[in-house]
Coordinates of C-alpha atoms in Angstrom, one line a residue:
M1 CA 117.5 122.3 75.5
A2 CA 120.1 123.6 77.8
D3 CA 123.3 125.2 76.6
E4 CA 126.4 126.4 78.4
M5 CA 124.7 129.7 79.5
S6 CA 121.2 128.3 80.3
D7 CA 119.7 128.4 83.7
T8 CA 117.2 125.7 82.9
L9 CA 117.8 121.9 82.7
N10 CA 115.4 119.1 81.7
I11 CA 116.3 115.7 83.1
A12 CA 114.3 112.6 82.1
I13 CA 114.3 109.8 84.7
A14 CA 114.1 106.4 83.0
Q15 CA 112.5 103.9 85.4
I16 CA 112.9 100.8 83.3
N17 CA 112.9 97.0 83.4
L18 CA 116.4 95.7 82.7
H19 CA 117.4 92.0 82.0
L20 CA 120.6 91.0 83.9
G21 CA 123.3 89.8 81.6
A22 CA 121.3 90.6 78.4
I23 CA 123.5 93.4 77.3
D24 CA 122.0 93.8 73.8
K25 CA 118.5 93.9 75.2
N26 CA 119.5 96.5 77.8
L27 CA 121.3 98.6 75.2
A28 CA 118.1 98.6 73.1
K29 CA 116.2 99.7 76.3
L30 CA 118.7 102.5 76.8
R31 CA 118.4 103.7 73.2
A32 CA 114.6 103.7 73.5
A33 CA 114.8 105.6 76.8
R34 CA 117.1 108.2 75.2
A35 CA 114.8 108.5 72.2
E36 CA 111.8 109.1 74.4
G37 CA 113.8 111.6 76.5
A38 CA 114.6 113.5 73.3
R39 CA 110.9 113.5 72.3
L40 CA 110.1 115.0 75.7
G41 CA 112.7 117.7 75.4
A42 CA 115.3 116.3 77.8
D43 CA 118.8 117.5 78.0
L44 CA 119.8 114.5 80.1
V45 CA 118.4 111.0 80.5
V46 CA 119.2 109.2 83.8
T47 CA 119.1 105.4 83.9
P48 CA 119.4 103.0 86.9
E49 CA 122.4 101.5 88.5
L50 CA 124.3 99.0 86.3
S51 CA 121.8 99.6 83.5
I52 CA 124.0 98.1 80.8
A53 CA 124.7 95.0 82.9
G54 CA 121.6 94.6 85.0
Y55 CA 121.6 94.5 88.7
P56 CA 122.7 92.7 90.9
P57 CA 125.2 90.9 88.7
E58 CA 126.9 88.9 91.5
D59 CA 129.8 86.8 90.2
L60 CA 129.0 87.6 86.6
V61 CA 131.2 90.6 86.8
L62 CA 134.2 88.4 87.6
K63 CA 134.0 87.2 84.0
P64 CA 136.4 89.5 82.0
A65 CA 134.4 88.9 78.8
F66 CA 131.2 90.2 80.5
V67 CA 132.9 93.4 81.7
A68 CA 134.5 93.9 78.3
A69 CA 131.1 93.5 76.6
C70 CA 129.5 96.1 79.0
E71 CA 132.3 98.6 78.3
A72 CA 132.0 98.0 74.5
A73 CA 128.3 98.7 74.8
A74 CA 129.0 101.9 76.6
E75 CA 131.4 103.0 73.9
T76 CA 128.8 102.2 71.2
L77 CA 126.1 104.2 73.0
A78 CA 128.5 107.1 73.6
A79 CA 129.3 107.3 69.9
E80 CA 125.5 107.6 69.2
T81 CA 125.3 110.7 71.4
A82 CA 127.1 112.7 68.7
D83 CA 123.7 113.2 67.1
G84 CA 123.1 116.3 69.2
G85 CA 120.4 114.7 71.4
P86 CA 120.3 114.4 75.1
G87 CA 123.2 113.1 77.1
I88 CA 122.6 109.9 79.1
I89 CA 123.9 108.5 82.4
V90 CA 124.4 104.7 82.4
G91 CA 125.7 102.2 84.8
L92 CA 128.2 99.4 84.2
P93 CA 131.1 97.4 85.7
W94 CA 134.3 99.3 84.8
R95 CA 137.8 97.9 85.1
N96 CA 140.3 100.7 85.8
G97 CA 143.9 100.3 86.8
G98 CA 143.5 96.7 87.8
K99 CA 140.4 97.4 89.9
L100 CA 136.8 96.6 89.1
H101 CA 134.3 99.3 89.9
N102 CA 130.5 99.6 90.0
A103 CA 130.4 102.8 87.8
A104 CA 128.3 105.5 86.3
F105 CA 129.3 107.0 82.9
L106 CA 128.0 110.2 81.4
L107 CA 127.7 109.8 77.7
E108 CA 127.6 113.1 75.9
G109 CA 128.7 114.6 72.6
G110 CA 129.8 111.4 71.0
R111 CA 132.1 110.3 73.9
I112 CA 132.3 109.2 77.5
A113 CA 132.4 112.6 79.1
A114 CA 132.8 111.5 82.7
R115 CA 133.2 108.4 84.8
R116 CA 132.3 108.0 88.5
A117 CA 132.7 104.9 90.6
K118 CA 130.7 103.7 93.7
V119 CA 132.3 104.6 97.0
E120 CA 130.1 102.9 99.5
L121 CA 129.8 99.2 98.7
P122 CA 126.9 97.5 100.6
N123 CA 127.8 94.2 102.3
Y124 CA 124.6 93.2 104.2
G125 CA 121.3 91.5 103.5
V126 CA 121.1 90.6 99.8
F127 CA 124.1 92.7 99.0
D128 CA 127.7 91.5 98.8
E129 CA 129.3 94.0 96.5
K130 CA 132.6 94.1 98.5
R131 CA 133.1 90.6 97.3
V132 CA 133.1 91.5 93.6
F133 CA 133.8 95.3 93.3
D134 CA 136.5 97.6 94.5
A135 CA 135.5 100.8 96.3
C136 CA 136.5 104.2 95.0
T137 CA 137.3 107.5 96.8
P138 CA 134.7 110.3 96.7
S139 CA 135.0 112.6 93.6
G140 CA 133.7 116.0 92.8
P141 CA 130.6 116.8 90.7
V142 CA 130.2 116.0 87.0
P143 CA 130.0 119.1 84.7
F144 CA 127.1 118.9 82.2
R145 CA 126.1 121.8 79.9
G146 CA 126.9 124.4 82.5
F147 CA 125.6 122.5 85.5
R148 CA 127.4 120.6 88.2
L149 CA 125.8 117.3 88.9
G150 CA 126.6 115.4 92.1
L151 CA 126.5 111.9 90.7
M152 CA 126.1 109.0 93.2
I153 CA 125.4 105.3 93.0
C154 CA 122.8 103.9 95.4
E155 CA 124.6 103.1 98.7
D156 CA 126.6 106.3 98.3
W157 CA 123.6 108.3 99.5
W158 CA 122.6 106.0 102.3
L159 CA 125.7 107.3 104.2
P160 CA 126.6 110.9 104.4
A161 CA 130.3 111.1 103.3
V162 CA 129.8 111.1 99.5
S163 CA 127.0 113.7 99.5
E164 CA 129.0 115.9 101.9
T165 CA 132.0 115.8 99.5
L166 CA 129.9 116.7 96.6
A167 CA 128.3 119.6 98.4
E168 CA 131.8 120.9 99.5
T169 CA 133.1 120.6 95.9
G170 CA 130.4 122.6 94.3
A171 CA 127.6 120.2 93.3
E172 CA 124.3 121.9 92.5
M173 CA 122.2 118.7 93.0
L174 CA 122.5 115.2 94.3
L175 CA 121.7 112.7 91.5
S176 CA 121.6 109.1 92.5
I177 CA 121.2 106.0 90.2
N178 CA 119.9 103.1 92.1
G179 CA 119.2 99.3 92.2
S180 CA 117.2 99.6 95.4
P181 CA 115.3 96.4 96.2
F182 CA 111.7 96.4 97.4
E183 CA 110.9 95.6 101.0
D184 CA 107.7 96.1 103.0
G185 CA 107.8 99.7 104.1
K186 CA 111.0 100.6 102.1
Q187 CA 109.7 103.8 100.4
T188 CA 109.2 105.6 103.7
R189 CA 112.8 104.8 104.7
R190 CA 114.1 106.0 101.4
V191 CA 112.3 109.3 101.5
T192 CA 113.3 109.8 105.2
L193 CA 116.9 109.2 104.4
A194 CA 116.9 111.4 101.4
V195 CA 115.5 114.2 103.5
E196 CA 118.5 113.8 105.8
R197 CA 120.9 114.2 102.8
V198 CA 119.0 117.3 101.6
V199 CA 119.1 118.9 105.1
E200 CA 122.8 118.1 105.5
T201 CA 123.9 119.5 102.1
G202 CA 121.2 122.0 101.3
L203 CA 120.9 120.5 97.8
P204 CA 118.0 119.0 95.9
Y205 CA 118.0 115.2 95.4
V206 CA 117.1 112.8 92.6
F207 CA 116.4 109.1 93.2
A208 CA 116.4 107.2 89.9
A209 CA 115.6 103.5 90.2
Q210 CA 114.9 100.4 88.2
V211 CA 111.7 98.3 88.2
C212 CA 112.0 94.6 87.7
G213 CA 112.3 91.1 89.2
Q214 CA 115.7 89.5 89.5
D215 CA 115.6 86.0 91.1
E216 CA 114.6 86.6 94.7
V217 CA 114.9 90.4 94.6
V218 CA 112.3 92.7 93.2
F219 CA 112.8 96.4 92.4
D220 CA 109.8 98.6 92.7
G221 CA 110.9 101.8 91.0
A222 CA 109.2 104.7 92.8
S223 CA 111.8 107.2 91.6
F224 CA 111.4 110.7 93.2
V225 CA 112.8 114.2 93.5
L226 CA 113.2 116.3 96.6
N227 CA 113.8 120.0 96.4
A228 CA 116.2 121.7 98.7
D229 CA 113.3 122.8 100.9
R230 CA 112.6 119.1 101.4
S231 CA 109.3 119.3 99.4
L232 CA 108.5 116.2 97.2
A233 CA 108.5 117.6 93.7
V234 CA 108.2 114.4 91.7
Q235 CA 107.0 110.9 92.7
M236 CA 107.0 108.3 90.0
P237 CA 104.8 105.1 90.3
H238 CA 105.7 101.9 92.1
F239 CA 106.0 98.8 89.9
E240 CA 105.5 100.5 86.6
E241 CA 107.9 101.4 83.8
A242 CA 107.9 105.1 83.1
I243 CA 110.0 107.9 81.8
T244 CA 109.3 111.2 83.5
L245 CA 110.7 114.6 82.5
T246 CA 111.7 116.8 85.3
S247 CA 112.3 120.6 84.7
W248 CA 114.9 122.5 86.7
T249 CA 115.6 126.2 87.0
R250 CA 118.7 127.8 88.6
T251 CA 117.6 130.5 91.1
E252 CA 119.5 132.6 93.6
A253 CA 118.7 129.8 96.1
G254 CA 120.0 127.1 93.8
L255 CA 118.4 124.5 91.4
V256 CA 114.7 124.0 91.9
C257 CA 112.6 121.3 90.3
A258 CA 109.1 122.3 89.1
P259 CA 106.6 120.3 91.1
Q260 CA 104.4 117.7 89.3
T261 CA 101.3 115.7 90.2
L262 CA 102.6 113.0 92.4
A263 CA 101.9 109.3 91.7
P264 CA 99.8 107.9 94.5
E265 CA 101.3 105.8 97.2
P266 CA 99.6 102.3 97.0
E267 CA 98.4 100.6 100.2
R268 CA 100.6 98.0 101.8
Y269 CA 99.0 94.9 100.5
A270 CA 98.8 96.3 97.0
L271 CA 102.6 96.8 97.0
I272 CA 103.3 93.3 98.4
Y273 CA 101.0 91.8 95.8
Q274 CA 102.7 93.7 93.0
A275 CA 106.1 92.5 94.3
M276 CA 104.9 88.9 94.0
M277 CA 103.5 89.5 90.5
W278 CA 106.7 91.2 89.2
G279 CA 109.0 88.6 90.8
L280 CA 107.1 85.7 89.3
R281 CA 106.5 87.3 85.9
D282 CA 110.1 88.3 85.3
Y283 CA 111.5 85.0 86.6
V284 CA 109.2 83.0 84.3
N285 CA 109.6 85.3 81.3
K286 CA 113.3 86.0 81.5
N287 CA 114.1 82.4 82.0
G288 CA 111.9 81.3 79.0
F289 CA 109.3 79.2 80.7
P290 CA 106.0 78.9 78.8
G291 CA 104.0 79.2 82.0
V292 CA 103.6 77.5 85.4
V293 CA 101.9 74.5 86.8
L294 CA 100.9 74.1 90.5
G295 CA 98.9 71.9 92.8
L296 CA 95.6 73.5 93.6
S297 CA 94.5 71.9 96.9
G298 CA 91.5 73.9 97.9
G299 CA 93.6 75.6 100.6
I300 CA 94.5 79.2 100.9
D301 CA 98.3 79.0 100.0
S302 CA 97.7 77.4 96.6
A303 CA 94.7 79.6 95.9
I304 CA 96.6 82.9 96.4
S305 CA 99.6 81.4 94.5
A306 CA 97.3 80.6 91.6
A307 CA 95.9 84.1 91.7
V308 CA 99.3 85.8 91.6
A309 CA 100.3 83.5 88.7
A310 CA 97.1 84.2 86.7
D311 CA 97.3 87.9 87.4
A312 CA 101.0 88.1 86.4
L313 CA 101.2 85.7 83.5
G314 CA 97.6 85.4 82.2
P315 CA 95.2 82.6 83.0
E316 CA 96.1 80.6 79.9
R317 CA 99.7 80.2 81.1
V318 CA 98.7 78.7 84.5
R319 CA 97.9 75.0 84.8
A320 CA 96.2 73.9 88.0
V321 CA 96.1 70.3 89.1
M322 CA 94.0 68.9 92.0
L323 CA 95.8 65.8 93.4
P324 CA 93.2 64.2 95.8
S325 CA 93.8 61.4 98.2
R326 CA 91.4 59.4 100.4
Y327 CA 91.8 62.2 103.0
T328 CA 90.8 65.1 100.7
S329 CA 87.5 66.6 101.8
A330 CA 84.6 67.3 99.6
H331 CA 84.9 71.0 100.3
S332 CA 88.5 71.0 99.1
L333 CA 87.5 69.5 95.8
E334 CA 84.7 72.0 95.5
D335 CA 86.8 75.0 96.5
A336 CA 89.7 74.1 94.2
A337 CA 87.4 73.7 91.2
E338 CA 85.6 77.0 92.0
C339 CA 88.9 78.9 92.5
A340 CA 90.1 77.7 89.1
R341 CA 86.8 78.8 87.5
M342 CA 87.0 82.2 89.1
L343 CA 90.5 82.8 87.8
G344 CA 89.8 81.3 84.4
I345 CA 92.7 78.9 84.6
P346 CA 92.9 75.3 83.2
Y347 CA 92.1 72.7 85.8
E348 CA 92.4 69.0 86.0
T349 CA 92.2 66.2 88.6
I350 CA 94.8 63.4 89.0
P351 CA 94.2 61.2 92.1
I352 CA 97.3 60.1 94.0
S353 CA 95.8 56.9 95.5
G354 CA 97.3 54.6 92.9
A355 CA 100.8 56.1 93.5
T356 CA 100.6 56.0 97.3
E357 CA 99.2 52.5 97.4
A358 CA 102.0 51.3 95.1
F359 CA 104.6 52.9 97.4
E360 CA 103.0 51.5 100.5
A361 CA 102.8 48.0 99.0
A362 CA 106.5 48.2 97.9
L363 CA 107.5 49.3 101.4
A364 CA 105.3 46.9 103.3
P365 CA 108.0 44.2 103.9
A366 CA 110.5 46.9 105.1
F367 CA 107.8 48.5 107.3
A368 CA 106.5 45.3 108.8
G369 CA 105.5 45.7 112.5
K370 CA 105.6 49.5 112.2
A371 CA 102.6 51.7 112.8
A372 CA 101.6 54.3 110.2
D373 CA 103.0 57.7 111.1
I374 CA 104.4 60.9 109.4
T375 CA 106.2 58.6 106.9
E376 CA 103.0 57.7 105.2
E377 CA 101.9 61.4 105.2
N378 CA 105.1 62.3 103.5
I379 CA 104.6 59.6 100.9
Q380 CA 101.4 61.4 99.9
S381 CA 103.2 64.8 99.6
R382 CA 106.0 63.2 97.6
S383 CA 103.6 61.5 95.3
R384 CA 102.1 64.8 94.5
G385 CA 105.5 66.4 93.9
L386 CA 106.4 63.5 91.6
I387 CA 103.3 64.0 89.5
L388 CA 103.7 67.8 89.3
M389 CA 107.3 67.5 88.3
A390 CA 106.4 65.0 85.7
I391 CA 104.0 67.4 84.2
S392 CA 106.6 70.1 84.3
N393 CA 109.1 67.8 82.6
K394 CA 106.7 66.7 79.9
F395 CA 105.1 70.0 78.9
G396 CA 107.7 72.6 80.1
P397 CA 105.9 74.9 82.6
M398 CA 107.8 75.7 85.8
L399 CA 106.4 74.1 88.9
L400 CA 105.3 76.9 91.3
T401 CA 105.8 76.0 95.0
T402 CA 103.1 77.1 97.3
G403 CA 104.6 77.0 100.9
N404 CA 104.6 80.1 103.0
K405 CA 107.2 81.6 105.4
S406 CA 105.6 80.4 108.5
E407 CA 105.7 76.7 107.3
M408 CA 109.2 77.0 106.0
S409 CA 110.3 78.6 109.3
V410 CA 109.3 75.6 111.4
G411 CA 109.8 72.9 108.8
Y412 CA 106.1 72.2 108.3
A413 CA 106.9 71.1 104.7
T414 CA 108.1 68.0 103.0
L415 CA 111.4 67.8 101.2
Y416 CA 110.9 66.5 97.6
G417 CA 107.1 66.8 98.2
D418 CA 105.3 70.1 98.5
M419 CA 108.7 71.8 98.5
C420 CA 109.3 70.7 94.9
G421 CA 109.4 73.5 92.3
G422 CA 111.3 76.3 90.7
Y423 CA 110.0 79.4 92.4
S424 CA 107.7 80.5 95.2
V425 CA 105.7 83.7 95.6
L426 CA 105.0 82.9 99.3
K427 CA 108.5 82.1 100.5
D428 CA 108.8 85.4 102.4
I429 CA 105.1 85.7 103.3
Y430 CA 103.9 84.8 106.8
K431 CA 100.6 82.9 107.1
T432 CA 98.8 85.8 108.7
T433 CA 99.8 87.9 105.7
V434 CA 98.6 85.2 103.4
F435 CA 95.1 85.6 104.9
A436 CA 95.3 89.4 104.6
L437 CA 96.5 89.3 101.0
S438 CA 93.7 86.8 100.1
R439 CA 91.1 89.1 101.5
W440 CA 92.7 92.1 99.8
R441 CA 92.8 90.2 96.4
N442 CA 89.1 89.3 96.7
E443 CA 88.2 92.9 97.1
H444 CA 90.7 94.4 94.6
H445 CA 91.8 93.8 91.0
P446 CA 95.6 94.4 91.0
H447 CA 97.1 97.0 88.7
G448 CA 98.3 95.4 85.5
A449 CA 96.6 92.0 86.3
L450 CA 95.8 89.9 83.2
T451 CA 92.8 88.3 84.7
A452 CA 89.2 89.5 84.5
P453 CA 88.1 91.7 87.3
G454 CA 86.5 89.9 90.3
P455 CA 87.3 87.8 93.4
A456 CA 90.1 85.2 93.1
M457 CA 88.8 82.5 95.4
P458 CA 85.7 81.3 97.3
E459 CA 85.3 83.0 100.7
R460 CA 85.3 79.5 102.3
I461 CA 89.0 79.1 101.4
I462 CA 89.8 82.1 103.5
T463 CA 87.6 81.3 106.5
K464 CA 88.0 77.5 106.9
P465 CA 90.8 76.2 109.2
P466 CA 94.0 75.4 107.2
S467 CA 94.8 71.7 106.8
A468 CA 97.4 69.7 104.9
E469 CA 94.7 66.9 104.7
L470 CA 97.3 64.1 105.1
R471 CA 95.2 62.2 107.7
D472 CA 91.6 62.3 109.0
N473 CA 90.4 65.5 110.6
Q474 CA 93.8 67.1 110.4
T475 CA 94.3 70.9 110.9
D476 CA 97.6 72.9 111.0
Q477 CA 97.0 73.7 114.6
D478 CA 97.3 70.1 115.6
S479 CA 101.1 70.5 115.0
L480 CA 101.6 74.3 115.3
P481 CA 100.6 77.2 117.6
P482 CA 97.9 79.5 116.3
Y483 CA 99.3 81.4 113.3
E484 CA 98.8 84.8 115.1
V485 CA 101.1 83.6 117.9
L486 CA 103.5 81.7 115.7
D487 CA 104.1 84.5 113.2
A488 CA 104.6 87.1 116.0
I489 CA 107.2 84.8 117.6
L490 CA 108.9 84.1 114.3
E491 CA 109.1 87.8 113.5
H492 CA 110.9 88.4 116.8
L493 CA 113.3 85.5 116.0
I494 CA 114.0 86.1 112.3
E495 CA 113.6 89.8 111.6
G496 CA 114.4 90.9 115.2
E497 CA 117.1 88.4 116.1
R498 CA 115.7 88.5 119.6
S499 CA 116.5 86.1 122.4
A500 CA 114.1 83.7 124.1
E501 CA 114.1 85.8 127.2
E502 CA 113.2 89.0 125.3
I503 CA 110.3 87.2 123.5
V504 CA 108.9 85.7 126.7
A505 CA 109.1 89.2 128.3
E506 CA 106.7 90.4 125.5
G507 CA 104.1 88.1 127.0
F508 CA 104.4 84.9 125.0
A509 CA 104.3 81.5 126.8
R510 CA 107.7 80.2 127.6
E511 CA 106.9 76.7 126.4
T512 CA 105.6 78.0 123.0
V513 CA 108.7 80.2 122.5
L514 CA 111.1 77.4 123.2
R515 CA 109.2 75.0 120.9
V516 CA 109.3 77.5 118.1
I517 CA 113.0 78.1 118.5
K518 CA 113.7 74.4 118.3
L519 CA 111.6 74.0 115.2
L520 CA 113.2 77.0 113.5
D521 CA 116.7 75.8 114.2
R522 CA 116.0 72.2 113.2
A523 CA 114.5 73.2 109.8
E524 CA 117.6 75.0 108.5
Y525 CA 118.5 72.0 106.3
K526 CA 115.1 72.1 104.6
R527 CA 115.3 75.8 103.9
R528 CA 118.7 75.4 102.3
Q529 CA 117.1 73.1 99.7
A530 CA 114.0 75.3 99.1
P531 CA 113.4 77.0 95.7
P532 CA 114.0 80.7 95.4
G533 CA 111.2 83.1 96.1
V534 CA 110.2 86.8 96.3
K535 CA 111.9 88.8 99.0
I536 CA 109.2 90.9 100.9
T537 CA 110.5 91.4 104.4
A538 CA 113.7 92.9 105.8
K539 CA 115.1 89.4 106.3
A540 CA 114.1 86.7 103.8
F541 CA 115.4 83.2 104.0
G542 CA 118.4 82.7 101.7
R543 CA 120.8 85.5 101.1
D544 CA 119.4 87.7 103.9
R545 CA 119.7 85.0 106.5
R546 CA 122.7 82.5 106.3
Y547 CA 122.8 80.2 109.2
P548 CA 125.0 77.1 109.4
L549 CA 123.4 73.7 109.0
T550 CA 125.6 72.2 111.7
N551 CA 125.2 74.5 114.6
G552 CA 125.8 73.8 118.3
F553 CA 124.4 77.1 119.6
T554 CA 120.9 77.2 120.9
N555 CA 118.9 80.4 121.6
L556 CA 117.1 78.9 124.6
I557 CA 116.5 80.1 128.1
K558 CA 119.2 78.7 130.4

């Protein structure tokens, strides 16, 4: 281990799954990480942002009792570092001088050896830290056993000011603890930005991150180290808990990290699928549900949702229910049963005809003289929702919602019907991506999956035209543009915030663009009542995109 005169330093990066608000559980995780670091020969163990509290804590940090409990846990762990083992960097909310900070503490030699507070508070997308934390001014490096560590907290390195201050005040490395959420394509942006900080400062950089699911947000880990020459010395895995020892040597050119074998970069759909698995698994497990129940219709959305659930939780914790009506096709019945067999999940059939006929009979006097329309279709959907919620109430599993982002964008979903449920893995997945993920899942067995290897669904589920089967010969394209067109327009509108004129200029039909805009605007009230779901894209519905329900502005061509 390093001493005051050493030119070598061993830093263990603890990429761990933390449980927001469960301070005692997190403290146990930190103790275990420190013990593993000691076994590996670490001088210092680095843990993620707010590792004592969990991240993001939102308004929980406004409770004085919670902040006090986090600070007490830090004091307890600090006392334990008197054993001569490695120091440890932890994150916690810290009240100081009447202000509340998102802080990093260095615990070393039986005490809190240093405190640093976050300077740059993010206030965009899923982040609203300015609402609950106070910003701090930049500080100099933290001394540790003869080294000068440029300690930063997540957003501090996304902007240049903090790293520049650290370099100017003698830091030998940039060391960032993070709660960086997963997004499609995020790792490339992280590494590119880290390279900018390295070039600006001439210092090596450490990105230490957590891996977990927290409500809608998923954290993929993927911690890494860049040397001052911009070479990638260490790359830890995505979506996997790990503790990796990094070995540093002080040279005439500065601190250099010994290169290691890099964890491979998974393909795009493997990462998205892992995000769905981690989001669902941690939501179900950390909230104490015994498992999930879902309606398995024979369509692609419920099939891929069932696959994610079985892979994440184990087949025995997934209950699939086919809820046929008089419009349910023979191939849907066959495909649902075969999908359940392929995944190894329990499967049962509960017809909804009795329920829908009872509702129609009860409403017949009120509906006299009115032709059947979407009202009767919605009664079917709500009958299914009622039955599934009853099973959830009676037996305890969480109802898994199966609607996708394309449908939720345009309101192609029924309130209190197929929107019933406690969580959705497809909430931020466009329909075209649903098809791609289903093909990928049939060709691959996901890392960490609890199912037996093999395809997840019959090929016909992927190839047949999607249909809600709420009337004879119905397909989704009776009501919607082709999904390739719809999803492209939606991405321009939602992720791109582009105007109708700009989208039409891309070659899309004017009438289609205007229709999609109207549907998107009109469905905001439905989305506000939808269950939470895994964030995948740069702009998920919910905290990423907060539109008013009552809104007189329209994004239409004049």
